[in-house]
Amino acid sequence: LFIQSCISTFYVLATVCHDVINGGCRGGTTLSRLHDKTFSLVGEAASQDLCLFLTQAACVPYFGMLEKWLYKGMIDDPYNEFFVEEFGEGCQLEQVQRKYELVYDTYWE
């Protein structure tokens, strides 16, 4: 019985790792995958607790970046996984339009 619970735990870990690695997940995408996996394990308390623990641990650095951006206006994203990108001081409208292929009216209004 003990071995069976260990196998179940390693199976959950293996599937989470497989989903994240093969999905090319980073940042928020990883959190979404973990969240989905957590909710897919309804009825399996130990496996769901494991995924919840992994999700909470993965949220710490992401929410740290979010907090710095919201409260201090700083983007601290060494791995380029945050959903906001800093352009720098000399940012021109044309650069933003070119980078994101946006039209002036839809972006700036």
PDB file of N, CA and C in Angstrom:
ATOM      1  N   LEU A   1       0.829  -1.193   0.000  1.00  0.00           N
ATOM      2  CA  LEU A   1       0.000   0.000   0.000  1.00  0.00           C
ATOM      3  C   LEU A   1       0.876   1.260   0.000  1.00  0.00           C
ATOM      4  N   PHE A   2       1.962   1.238   0.778  1.00  0.00           N
ATOM      5  CA  PHE A   2       2.862   2.391   0.818  1.00  0.00           C
ATOM      6  C   PHE A   2       3.504   2.618  -0.545  1.00  0.00           C
ATOM      7  N   ILE A   3       3.942   1.542  -1.186  1.00  0.00           N
ATOM      8  CA  ILE A   3       4.573   1.648  -2.501  1.00  0.00           C
ATOM      9  C   ILE A   3       3.578   2.184  -3.524  1.00  0.00           C
ATOM     10  N   GLN A   4       2.343   1.763  -3.397  1.00  0.00           N
ATOM     11  CA  GLN A   4       1.316   2.203  -4.324  1.00  0.00           C
ATOM     12  C   GLN A   4       1.106   3.721  -4.243  1.00  0.00           C
ATOM     13  N   SER A   5       1.117   4.278  -3.038  1.00  0.00           N
ATOM     14  CA  SER A   5       0.957   5.728  -2.909  1.00  0.00           C
ATOM     15  C   SER A   5       2.177   6.463  -3.455  1.00  0.00           C
ATOM     16  N   CYS A   6       3.359   5.891  -3.302  1.00  0.00           N
ATOM     17  CA  CYS A   6       4.570   6.503  -3.867  1.00  0.00           C
ATOM     18  C   CYS A   6       4.525   6.496  -5.393  1.00  0.00           C
ATOM     19  N   ILE A   7       4.056   5.403  -5.955  1.00  0.00           N
ATOM     20  CA  ILE A   7       3.950   5.313  -7.409  1.00  0.00           C
ATOM     21  C   ILE A   7       2.966   6.350  -7.921  1.00  0.00           C
ATOM     22  N   SER A   8       1.859   6.514  -7.228  1.00  0.00           N
ATOM     23  CA  SER A   8       0.866   7.506  -7.612  1.00  0.00           C
ATOM     24  C   SER A   8       1.458   8.920  -7.566  1.00  0.00           C
ATOM     25  N   THR A   9       2.215   9.203  -6.520  1.00  0.00           N
ATOM     26  CA  THR A   9       2.856  10.514  -6.379  1.00  0.00           C
ATOM     27  C   THR A   9       3.841  10.764  -7.507  1.00  0.00           C
ATOM     28  N   PHE A  10       4.677   9.774  -7.819  1.00  0.00           N
ATOM     29  CA  PHE A  10       5.658   9.933  -8.892  1.00  0.00           C
ATOM     30  C   PHE A  10       4.984  10.029 -10.254  1.00  0.00           C
ATOM     31  N   TYR A  11       3.859   9.365 -10.415  1.00  0.00           N
ATOM     32  CA  TYR A  11       3.116   9.468 -11.667  1.00  0.00           C
ATOM     33  C   TYR A  11       2.606  10.900 -11.860  1.00  0.00           C
ATOM     34  N   VAL A  12       2.054  11.477 -10.815  1.00  0.00           N
ATOM     35  CA  VAL A  12       1.564  12.862 -10.893  1.00  0.00           C
ATOM     36  C   VAL A  12       2.721  13.808 -11.203  1.00  0.00           C
ATOM     37  N   LEU A  13       3.842  13.639 -10.512  1.00  0.00           N
ATOM     38  CA  LEU A  13       5.017  14.486 -10.774  1.00  0.00           C
ATOM     39  C   LEU A  13       5.496  14.334 -12.208  1.00  0.00           C
ATOM     40  N   ALA A  14       5.530  13.097 -12.683  1.00  0.00           N
ATOM     41  CA  ALA A  14       5.990  12.845 -14.053  1.00  0.00           C
ATOM     42  C   ALA A  14       5.074  13.491 -15.080  1.00  0.00           C
ATOM     43  N   THR A  15       3.759  13.391 -14.875  1.00  0.00           N
ATOM     44  CA  THR A  15       2.839  13.993 -15.843  1.00  0.00           C
ATOM     45  C   THR A  15       2.906  15.516 -15.817  1.00  0.00           C
ATOM     46  N   VAL A  16       3.072  16.089 -14.639  1.00  0.00           N
ATOM     47  CA  VAL A  16       3.208  17.550 -14.545  1.00  0.00           C
ATOM     48  C   VAL A  16       4.477  17.997 -15.259  1.00  0.00           C
ATOM     49  N   CYS A  17       5.589  17.338 -14.983  1.00  0.00           N
ATOM     50  CA  CYS A  17       6.859  17.683 -15.643  1.00  0.00           C
ATOM     51  C   CYS A  17       6.751  17.524 -17.156  1.00  0.00           C
ATOM     52  N   HIS A  18       6.148  16.439 -17.589  1.00  0.00           N
ATOM     53  CA  HIS A  18       5.978  16.191 -19.025  1.00  0.00           C
ATOM     54  C   HIS A  18       5.156  17.303 -19.671  1.00  0.00           C
ATOM     55  N   ASP A  19       4.041  17.666 -19.055  1.00  0.00           N
ATOM     56  CA  ASP A  19       3.180  18.719 -19.604  1.00  0.00           C
ATOM     57  C   ASP A  19       3.902  20.057 -19.701  1.00  0.00           C
ATOM     58  N   VAL A  20       4.644  20.395 -18.658  1.00  0.00           N
ATOM     59  CA  VAL A  20       5.334  21.687 -18.625  1.00  0.00           C
ATOM     60  C   VAL A  20       6.489  21.713 -19.628  1.00  0.00           C
ATOM     61  N   ILE A  21       7.291  20.662 -19.637  1.00  0.00           N
ATOM     62  CA  ILE A  21       8.466  20.636 -20.523  1.00  0.00           C
ATOM     63  C   ILE A  21       8.052  20.527 -21.986  1.00  0.00           C
ATOM     64  N   ASN A  22       7.193  19.588 -22.305  1.00  0.00           N
ATOM     65  CA  ASN A  22       6.796  19.383 -23.703  1.00  0.00           C
ATOM     66  C   ASN A  22       5.892  20.491 -24.220  1.00  0.00           C
ATOM     67  N   GLY A  23       5.225  21.179 -23.312  1.00  0.00           N
ATOM     68  CA  GLY A  23       4.393  22.303 -23.717  1.00  0.00           C
ATOM     69  C   GLY A  23       5.181  23.588 -23.871  1.00  0.00           C
ATOM     70  N   GLY A  24       6.480  23.546 -23.560  1.00  0.00           N
ATOM     71  CA  GLY A  24       7.303  24.754 -23.652  1.00  0.00           C
ATOM     72  C   GLY A  24       6.815  25.844 -22.715  1.00  0.00           C
ATOM     73  N   CYS A  25       6.294  25.448 -21.579  1.00  0.00           N
ATOM     74  CA  CYS A  25       5.679  26.394 -20.648  1.00  0.00           C
ATOM     75  C   CYS A  25       6.712  27.215 -19.892  1.00  0.00           C
ATOM     76  N   ARG A  26       6.363  28.478 -19.699  1.00  0.00           N
ATOM     77  CA  ARG A  26       7.161  29.398 -18.897  1.00  0.00           C
ATOM     78  C   ARG A  26       6.206  30.356 -18.216  1.00  0.00           C
ATOM     79  N   GLY A  27       6.595  30.843 -17.055  1.00  0.00           N
ATOM     80  CA  GLY A  27       5.809  31.865 -16.366  1.00  0.00           C
ATOM     81  C   GLY A  27       4.367  31.482 -16.136  1.00  0.00           C
ATOM     82  N   GLY A  28       3.479  32.332 -16.613  1.00  0.00           N
ATOM     83  CA  GLY A  28       2.056  32.154 -16.394  1.00  0.00           C
ATOM     84  C   GLY A  28       1.505  30.884 -17.018  1.00  0.00           C
ATOM     85  N   THR A  29       2.103  30.438 -18.112  1.00  0.00           N
ATOM     86  CA  THR A  29       1.648  29.205 -18.752  1.00  0.00           C
ATOM     87  C   THR A  29       1.888  28.011 -17.834  1.00  0.00           C
ATOM     88  N   THR A  30       3.011  28.010 -17.147  1.00  0.00           N
ATOM     89  CA  THR A  30       3.297  26.949 -16.184  1.00  0.00           C
ATOM     90  C   THR A  30       2.269  26.962 -15.061  1.00  0.00           C
ATOM     91  N   LEU A  31       1.963  28.140 -14.575  1.00  0.00           N
ATOM     92  CA  LEU A  31       0.958  28.246 -13.509  1.00  0.00           C
ATOM     93  C   LEU A  31      -0.403  27.748 -13.984  1.00  0.00           C
ATOM     94  N   SER A  32      -0.758  28.046 -15.212  1.00  0.00           N
ATOM     95  CA  SER A  32      -2.029  27.572 -15.759  1.00  0.00           C
ATOM     96  C   SER A  32      -2.059  26.053 -15.849  1.00  0.00           C
ATOM     97  N   ARG A  33      -0.964  25.463 -16.313  1.00  0.00           N
ATOM     98  CA  ARG A  33      -0.905  23.995 -16.403  1.00  0.00           C
ATOM     99  C   ARG A  33      -1.030  23.358 -15.029  1.00  0.00           C
ATOM    100  N   LEU A  34      -0.329  23.924 -14.049  1.00  0.00           N
ATOM    101  CA  LEU A  34      -0.413  23.390 -12.690  1.00  0.00           C
ATOM    102  C   LEU A  34      -1.830  23.528 -12.127  1.00  0.00           C
ATOM    103  N   HIS A  35      -2.436  24.656 -12.381  1.00  0.00           N
ATOM    104  CA  HIS A  35      -3.812  24.890 -11.924  1.00  0.00           C
ATOM    105  C   HIS A  35      -4.762  23.874 -12.553  1.00  0.00           C
ATOM    106  N   ASP A  36      -4.643  23.671 -13.854  1.00  0.00           N
ATOM    107  CA  ASP A  36      -5.504  22.707 -14.540  1.00  0.00           C
ATOM    108  C   ASP A  36      -5.308  21.298 -13.991  1.00  0.00           C
ATOM    109  N   LYS A  37      -4.060  20.924 -13.768  1.00  0.00           N
ATOM    110  CA  LYS A  37      -3.767  19.593 -13.238  1.00  0.00           C
ATOM    111  C   LYS A  37      -4.355  19.434 -11.835  1.00  0.00           C
ATOM    112  N   THR A  38      -4.239  20.479 -11.013  1.00  0.00           N
ATOM    113  CA  THR A  38      -4.780  20.432  -9.654  1.00  0.00           C
ATOM    114  C   THR A  38      -6.273  20.158  -9.681  1.00  0.00           C
ATOM    115  N   PHE A  39      -6.997  20.872 -10.542  1.00  0.00           N
ATOM    116  CA  PHE A  39      -8.443  20.703 -10.594  1.00  0.00           C
ATOM    117  C   PHE A  39      -8.871  19.433 -11.315  1.00  0.00           C
ATOM    118  N   SER A  40      -7.975  18.846 -12.106  1.00  0.00           N
ATOM    119  CA  SER A  40      -8.327  17.588 -12.769  1.00  0.00           C
ATOM    120  C   SER A  40      -8.235  16.404 -11.802  1.00  0.00           C
ATOM    121  N   LEU A  41      -7.625  16.616 -10.650  1.00  0.00           N
ATOM    122  CA  LEU A  41      -7.419  15.538  -9.684  1.00  0.00           C
ATOM    123  C   LEU A  41      -8.443  15.548  -8.548  1.00  0.00           C
ATOM    124  N   VAL A  42      -9.622  16.098  -8.808  1.00  0.00           N
ATOM    125  CA  VAL A  42     -10.677  16.101  -7.796  1.00  0.00           C
ATOM    126  C   VAL A  42     -10.992  14.654  -7.420  1.00  0.00           C
ATOM    127  N   GLY A  43     -11.038  14.389  -6.132  1.00  0.00           N
ATOM    128  CA  GLY A  43     -11.302  13.040  -5.644  1.00  0.00           C
ATOM    129  C   GLY A  43     -10.048  12.276  -5.267  1.00  0.00           C
ATOM    130  N   GLU A  44      -8.900  12.794  -5.674  1.00  0.00           N
ATOM    131  CA  GLU A  44      -7.622  12.189  -5.311  1.00  0.00           C
ATOM    132  C   GLU A  44      -6.893  13.178  -4.407  1.00  0.00           C
ATOM    133  N   ALA A  45      -7.224  13.166  -3.140  1.00  0.00           N
ATOM    134  CA  ALA A  45      -6.776  14.193  -2.200  1.00  0.00           C
ATOM    135  C   ALA A  45      -5.266  14.343  -2.146  1.00  0.00           C
ATOM    136  N   ALA A  46      -4.528  13.255  -2.055  1.00  0.00           N
ATOM    137  CA  ALA A  46      -3.065  13.349  -1.934  1.00  0.00           C
ATOM    138  C   ALA A  46      -2.446  13.941  -3.190  1.00  0.00           C
ATOM    139  N   SER A  47      -2.910  13.502  -4.350  1.00  0.00           N
ATOM    140  CA  SER A  47      -2.380  14.027  -5.618  1.00  0.00           C
ATOM    141  C   SER A  47      -2.759  15.489  -5.807  1.00  0.00           C
ATOM    142  N   GLN A  48      -3.973  15.826  -5.427  1.00  0.00           N
ATOM    143  CA  GLN A  48      -4.421  17.209  -5.542  1.00  0.00           C
ATOM    144  C   GLN A  48      -3.623  18.110  -4.593  1.00  0.00           C
ATOM    145  N   ASP A  49      -3.358  17.641  -3.392  1.00  0.00           N
ATOM    146  CA  ASP A  49      -2.545  18.411  -2.441  1.00  0.00           C
ATOM    147  C   ASP A  49      -1.140  18.636  -2.977  1.00  0.00           C
ATOM    148  N   LEU A  50      -0.576  17.613  -3.623  1.00  0.00           N
ATOM    149  CA  LEU A  50       0.760  17.747  -4.208  1.00  0.00           C
ATOM    150  C   LEU A  50       0.764  18.816  -5.289  1.00  0.00           C
ATOM    151  N   CYS A  51      -0.211  18.779  -6.182  1.00  0.00           N
ATOM    152  CA  CYS A  51      -0.285  19.777  -7.253  1.00  0.00           C
ATOM    153  C   CYS A  51      -0.557  21.173  -6.706  1.00  0.00           C
ATOM    154  N   LEU A  52      -1.353  21.253  -5.664  1.00  0.00           N
ATOM    155  CA  LEU A  52      -1.614  22.549  -5.037  1.00  0.00           C
ATOM    156  C   LEU A  52      -0.336  23.109  -4.428  1.00  0.00           C
ATOM    157  N   PHE A  53       0.442  22.252  -3.784  1.00  0.00           N
ATOM    158  CA  PHE A  53       1.730  22.670  -3.224  1.00  0.00           C
ATOM    159  C   PHE A  53       2.657  23.172  -4.332  1.00  0.00           C
ATOM    160  N   LEU A  54       2.737  22.441  -5.442  1.00  0.00           N
ATOM    161  CA  LEU A  54       3.590  22.855  -6.567  1.00  0.00           C
ATOM    162  C   LEU A  54       3.119  24.185  -7.160  1.00  0.00           C
ATOM    163  N   THR A  55       1.806  24.344  -7.259  1.00  0.00           N
ATOM    164  CA  THR A  55       1.252  25.596  -7.797  1.00  0.00           C
ATOM    165  C   THR A  55       1.590  26.774  -6.885  1.00  0.00           C
ATOM    166  N   GLN A  56       1.404  26.591  -5.588  1.00  0.00           N
ATOM    167  CA  GLN A  56       1.710  27.666  -4.645  1.00  0.00           C
ATOM    168  C   GLN A  56       3.193  28.020  -4.675  1.00  0.00           C
ATOM    169  N   ALA A  57       4.054  27.025  -4.759  1.00  0.00           N
ATOM    170  CA  ALA A  57       5.499  27.287  -4.810  1.00  0.00           C
ATOM    171  C   ALA A  57       5.885  28.005  -6.099  1.00  0.00           C
ATOM    172  N   ALA A  58       5.263  27.622  -7.210  1.00  0.00           N
ATOM    173  CA  ALA A  58       5.569  28.254  -8.495  1.00  0.00           C
ATOM    174  C   ALA A  58       5.044  29.683  -8.567  1.00  0.00           C
ATOM    175  N   CYS A  59       4.026  29.994  -7.781  1.00  0.00           N
ATOM    176  CA  CYS A  59       3.443  31.344  -7.783  1.00  0.00           C
ATOM    177  C   CYS A  59       4.333  32.382  -7.100  1.00  0.00           C
ATOM    178  N   VAL A  60       5.165  31.952  -6.186  1.00  0.00           N
ATOM    179  CA  VAL A  60       5.952  32.892  -5.384  1.00  0.00           C
ATOM    180  C   VAL A  60       6.789  33.835  -6.259  1.00  0.00           C
ATOM    181  N   PRO A  61       7.650  33.341  -7.157  1.00  0.00           N
ATOM    182  CA  PRO A  61       8.434  34.286  -7.960  1.00  0.00           C
ATOM    183  C   PRO A  61       7.579  35.083  -8.942  1.00  0.00           C
ATOM    184  N   TYR A  62       6.552  34.455  -9.495  1.00  0.00           N
ATOM    185  CA  TYR A  62       5.693  35.143 -10.454  1.00  0.00           C
ATOM    186  C   TYR A  62       4.944  36.297  -9.790  1.00  0.00           C
ATOM    187  N   PHE A  63       4.373  36.038  -8.621  1.00  0.00           N
ATOM    188  CA  PHE A  63       3.666  37.106  -7.921  1.00  0.00           C
ATOM    189  C   PHE A  63       4.628  38.158  -7.378  1.00  0.00           C
ATOM    190  N   GLY A  64       5.872  37.775  -7.132  1.00  0.00           N
ATOM    191  CA  GLY A  64       6.889  38.759  -6.759  1.00  0.00           C
ATOM    192  C   GLY A  64       7.120  39.745  -7.887  1.00  0.00           C
ATOM    193  N   MET A  65       7.217  39.229  -9.126  1.00  0.00           N
ATOM    194  CA  MET A  65       7.371  40.106 -10.298  1.00  0.00           C
ATOM    195  C   MET A  65       6.147  40.992 -10.464  1.00  0.00           C
ATOM    196  N   LEU A  66       4.978  40.400 -10.309  1.00  0.00           N
ATOM    197  CA  LEU A  66       3.731  41.148 -10.456  1.00  0.00           C
ATOM    198  C   LEU A  66       3.635  42.261  -9.414  1.00  0.00           C
ATOM    199  N   GLU A  67       4.010  41.957  -8.181  1.00  0.00           N
ATOM    200  CA  GLU A  67       3.961  42.943  -7.104  1.00  0.00           C
ATOM    201  C   GLU A  67       4.906  44.111  -7.384  1.00  0.00           C
ATOM    202  N   LYS A  68       6.124  43.826  -7.838  1.00  0.00           N
ATOM    203  CA  LYS A  68       7.072  44.900  -8.165  1.00  0.00           C
ATOM    204  C   LYS A  68       6.532  45.776  -9.276  1.00  0.00           C
ATOM    205  N   TRP A  69       5.904  45.160 -10.267  1.00  0.00           N
ATOM    206  CA  TRP A  69       5.380  45.919 -11.389  1.00  0.00           C
ATOM    207  C   TRP A  69       4.211  46.790 -10.953  1.00  0.00           C
ATOM    208  N   LEU A  70       3.290  46.233 -10.157  1.00  0.00           N
ATOM    209  CA  LEU A  70       2.103  46.977  -9.748  1.00  0.00           C
ATOM    210  C   LEU A  70       2.390  48.090  -8.752  1.00  0.00           C
ATOM    211  N   TYR A  71       3.241  47.797  -7.756  1.00  0.00           N
ATOM    212  CA  TYR A  71       3.453  48.760  -6.674  1.00  0.00           C
ATOM    213  C   TYR A  71       4.644  49.678  -6.868  1.00  0.00           C
ATOM    214  N   LYS A  72       5.632  49.256  -7.657  1.00  0.00           N
ATOM    215  CA  LYS A  72       6.828  50.077  -7.826  1.00  0.00           C
ATOM    216  C   LYS A  72       7.087  50.470  -9.273  1.00  0.00           C
ATOM    217  N   GLY A  73       6.322  49.909 -10.187  1.00  0.00           N
ATOM    218  CA  GLY A  73       6.507  50.219 -11.602  1.00  0.00           C
ATOM    219  C   GLY A  73       7.776  49.625 -12.172  1.00  0.00           C
ATOM    220  N   MET A  74       8.313  48.616 -11.519  1.00  0.00           N
ATOM    221  CA  MET A  74       9.565  47.989 -11.958  1.00  0.00           C
ATOM    222  C   MET A  74       9.272  46.638 -12.602  1.00  0.00           C
ATOM    223  N   ILE A  75       9.981  46.352 -13.690  1.00  0.00           N
ATOM    224  CA  ILE A  75       9.875  45.041 -14.309  1.00  0.00           C
ATOM    225  C   ILE A  75      11.179  44.302 -14.044  1.00  0.00           C
ATOM    226  N   ASP A  76      11.087  43.273 -13.226  1.00  0.00           N
ATOM    227  CA  ASP A  76      12.242  42.451 -12.872  1.00  0.00           C
ATOM    228  C   ASP A  76      11.985  41.060 -13.447  1.00  0.00           C
ATOM    229  N   ASP A  77      12.404  40.840 -14.693  1.00  0.00           N
ATOM    230  CA  ASP A  77      12.083  39.612 -15.410  1.00  0.00           C
ATOM    231  C   ASP A  77      13.323  39.081 -16.132  1.00  0.00           C
ATOM    232  N   PRO A  78      14.230  38.447 -15.406  1.00  0.00           N
ATOM    233  CA  PRO A  78      15.483  37.992 -16.026  1.00  0.00           C
ATOM    234  C   PRO A  78      15.293  36.885 -17.065  1.00  0.00           C
ATOM    235  N   TYR A  79      14.171  36.186 -17.047  1.00  0.00           N
ATOM    236  CA  TYR A  79      13.960  35.071 -17.977  1.00  0.00           C
ATOM    237  C   TYR A  79      12.913  35.365 -19.049  1.00  0.00           C
ATOM    238  N   ASN A  80      12.475  36.623 -19.145  1.00  0.00           N
ATOM    239  CA  ASN A  80      11.484  37.045 -20.145  1.00  0.00           C
ATOM    240  C   ASN A  80      10.229  36.166 -20.131  1.00  0.00           C
ATOM    241  N   GLU A  81       9.672  35.953 -18.942  1.00  0.00           N
ATOM    242  CA  GLU A  81       8.463  35.148 -18.830  1.00  0.00           C
ATOM    243  C   GLU A  81       7.265  35.954 -18.338  1.00  0.00           C
ATOM    244  N   PHE A  82       7.473  37.223 -18.057  1.00  0.00           N
ATOM    245  CA  PHE A  82       6.401  38.077 -17.576  1.00  0.00           C
ATOM    246  C   PHE A  82       5.609  38.584 -18.775  1.00  0.00           C
ATOM    247  N   PHE A  83       4.347  38.940 -18.584  1.00  0.00           N
ATOM    248  CA  PHE A  83       3.490  39.340 -19.693  1.00  0.00           C
ATOM    249  C   PHE A  83       3.642  40.802 -20.090  1.00  0.00           C
ATOM    250  N   VAL A  84       4.513  41.535 -19.417  1.00  0.00           N
ATOM    251  CA  VAL A  84       4.764  42.933 -19.735  1.00  0.00           C
ATOM    252  C   VAL A  84       6.235  43.071 -20.085  1.00  0.00           C
ATOM    253  N   GLU A  85       6.520  43.853 -21.112  1.00  0.00           N
ATOM    254  CA  GLU A  85       7.898  44.032 -21.550  1.00  0.00           C
ATOM    255  C   GLU A  85       8.276  45.501 -21.434  1.00  0.00           C
ATOM    256  N   GLU A  86       9.493  45.750 -20.978  1.00  0.00           N
ATOM    257  CA  GLU A  86       9.987  47.112 -20.826  1.00  0.00           C
ATOM    258  C   GLU A  86      10.704  47.527 -22.098  1.00  0.00           C
ATOM    259  N   PHE A  87      10.374  48.726 -22.588  1.00  0.00           N
ATOM    260  CA  PHE A  87      10.991  49.224 -23.797  1.00  0.00           C
ATOM    261  C   PHE A  87      12.172  50.139 -23.525  1.00  0.00           C
ATOM    262  N   GLY A  88      12.243  50.715 -22.355  1.00  0.00           N
ATOM    263  CA  GLY A  88      13.322  51.638 -22.064  1.00  0.00           C
ATOM    264  C   GLY A  88      12.877  53.080 -22.187  1.00  0.00           C
ATOM    265  N   GLU A  89      13.812  53.983 -21.918  1.00  0.00           N
ATOM    266  CA  GLU A  89      13.496  55.409 -21.863  1.00  0.00           C
ATOM    267  C   GLU A  89      13.152  56.019 -23.213  1.00  0.00           C
ATOM    268  N   GLY A  90      13.856  55.646 -24.261  1.00  0.00           N
ATOM    269  CA  GLY A  90      13.682  56.299 -25.556  1.00  0.00           C
ATOM    270  C   GLY A  90      12.650  55.632 -26.435  1.00  0.00           C
ATOM    271  N   CYS A  91      11.639  55.084 -25.880  1.00  0.00           N
ATOM    272  CA  CYS A  91      10.623  54.353 -26.638  1.00  0.00           C
ATOM    273  C   CYS A  91       9.799  55.310 -27.500  1.00  0.00           C
ATOM    274  N   GLN A  92       9.670  54.988 -28.753  1.00  0.00           N
ATOM    275  CA  GLN A  92       8.882  55.781 -29.677  1.00  0.00           C
ATOM    276  C   GLN A  92       7.650  54.987 -30.096  1.00  0.00           C
ATOM    277  N   LEU A  93       6.580  55.668 -30.422  1.00  0.00           N
ATOM    278  CA  LEU A  93       5.340  55.038 -30.852  1.00  0.00           C
ATOM    279  C   LEU A  93       5.591  54.085 -32.019  1.00  0.00           C
ATOM    280  N   GLU A  94       6.419  54.492 -32.951  1.00  0.00           N
ATOM    281  CA  GLU A  94       6.683  53.672 -34.132  1.00  0.00           C
ATOM    282  C   GLU A  94       7.320  52.340 -33.749  1.00  0.00           C
ATOM    283  N   GLN A  95       8.171  52.363 -32.720  1.00  0.00           N
ATOM    284  CA  GLN A  95       8.798  51.120 -32.259  1.00  0.00           C
ATOM    285  C   GLN A  95       7.743  50.157 -31.716  1.00  0.00           C
ATOM    286  N   VAL A  96       6.827  50.690 -30.938  1.00  0.00           N
ATOM    287  CA  VAL A  96       5.777  49.856 -30.349  1.00  0.00           C
ATOM    288  C   VAL A  96       4.888  49.302 -31.450  1.00  0.00           C
ATOM    289  N   GLN A  97       4.508  50.158 -32.408  1.00  0.00           N
ATOM    290  CA  GLN A  97       3.651  49.704 -33.500  1.00  0.00           C
ATOM    291  C   GLN A  97       4.342  48.628 -34.327  1.00  0.00           C
ATOM    292  N   ARG A  98       5.607  48.821 -34.618  1.00  0.00           N
ATOM    293  CA  ARG A  98       6.354  47.852 -35.406  1.00  0.00           C
ATOM    294  C   ARG A  98       6.486  46.530 -34.659  1.00  0.00           C
ATOM    295  N   LYS A  99       6.831  46.620 -33.377  1.00  0.00           N
ATOM    296  CA  LYS A  99       7.067  45.409 -32.589  1.00  0.00           C
ATOM    297  C   LYS A  99       5.810  44.568 -32.476  1.00  0.00           C
ATOM    298  N   TYR A 100       4.693  45.181 -32.243  1.00  0.00           N
ATOM    299  CA  TYR A 100       3.466  44.428 -32.023  1.00  0.00           C
ATOM    300  C   TYR A 100       2.476  44.518 -33.179  1.00  0.00           C
ATOM    301  N   GLU A 101       2.894  45.156 -34.273  1.00  0.00           N
ATOM    302  CA  GLU A 101       2.050  45.294 -35.455  1.00  0.00           C
ATOM    303  C   GLU A 101       0.674  45.823 -35.100  1.00  0.00           C
ATOM    304  N   LEU A 102       0.700  46.894 -34.325  1.00  0.00           N
ATOM    305  CA  LEU A 102      -0.556  47.502 -33.878  1.00  0.00           C
ATOM    306  C   LEU A 102      -0.832  48.778 -34.648  1.00  0.00           C
ATOM    307  N   VAL A 103      -2.067  49.113 -34.719  1.00  0.00           N
ATOM    308  CA  VAL A 103      -2.502  50.371 -35.324  1.00  0.00           C
ATOM    309  C   VAL A 103      -2.606  51.401 -34.202  1.00  0.00           C
ATOM    310  N   TYR A 104      -2.268  52.627 -34.511  1.00  0.00           N
ATOM    311  CA  TYR A 104      -2.272  53.703 -33.521  1.00  0.00           C
ATOM    312  C   TYR A 104      -3.573  53.757 -32.750  1.00  0.00           C
ATOM    313  N   ASP A 105      -4.695  53.746 -33.427  1.00  0.00           N
ATOM    314  CA  ASP A 105      -5.999  53.901 -32.768  1.00  0.00           C
ATOM    315  C   ASP A 105      -6.292  52.798 -31.775  1.00  0.00           C
ATOM    316  N   THR A 106      -5.959  51.556 -32.091  1.00  0.00           N
ATOM    317  CA  THR A 106      -6.323  50.462 -31.191  1.00  0.00           C
ATOM    318  C   THR A 106      -5.399  50.360 -29.991  1.00  0.00           C
ATOM    319  N   TYR A 107      -4.156  50.808 -30.129  1.00  0.00           N
ATOM    320  CA  TYR A 107      -3.224  50.672 -29.004  1.00  0.00           C
ATOM    321  C   TYR A 107      -3.290  51.831 -28.028  1.00  0.00           C
ATOM    322  N   TRP A 108      -3.323  53.054 -28.537  1.00  0.00           N
ATOM    323  CA  TRP A 108      -3.167  54.220 -27.667  1.00  0.00           C
ATOM    324  C   TRP A 108      -4.493  54.762 -27.148  1.00  0.00           C
ATOM    325  N   GLU A 109      -5.602  54.222 -27.553  1.00  0.00           N
ATOM    326  CA  GLU A 109      -6.890  54.731 -27.058  1.00  0.00           C
ATOM    327  C   GLU A 109      -7.549  53.738 -26.152  1.00  0.00           C
TER     328      GLU A 109
END
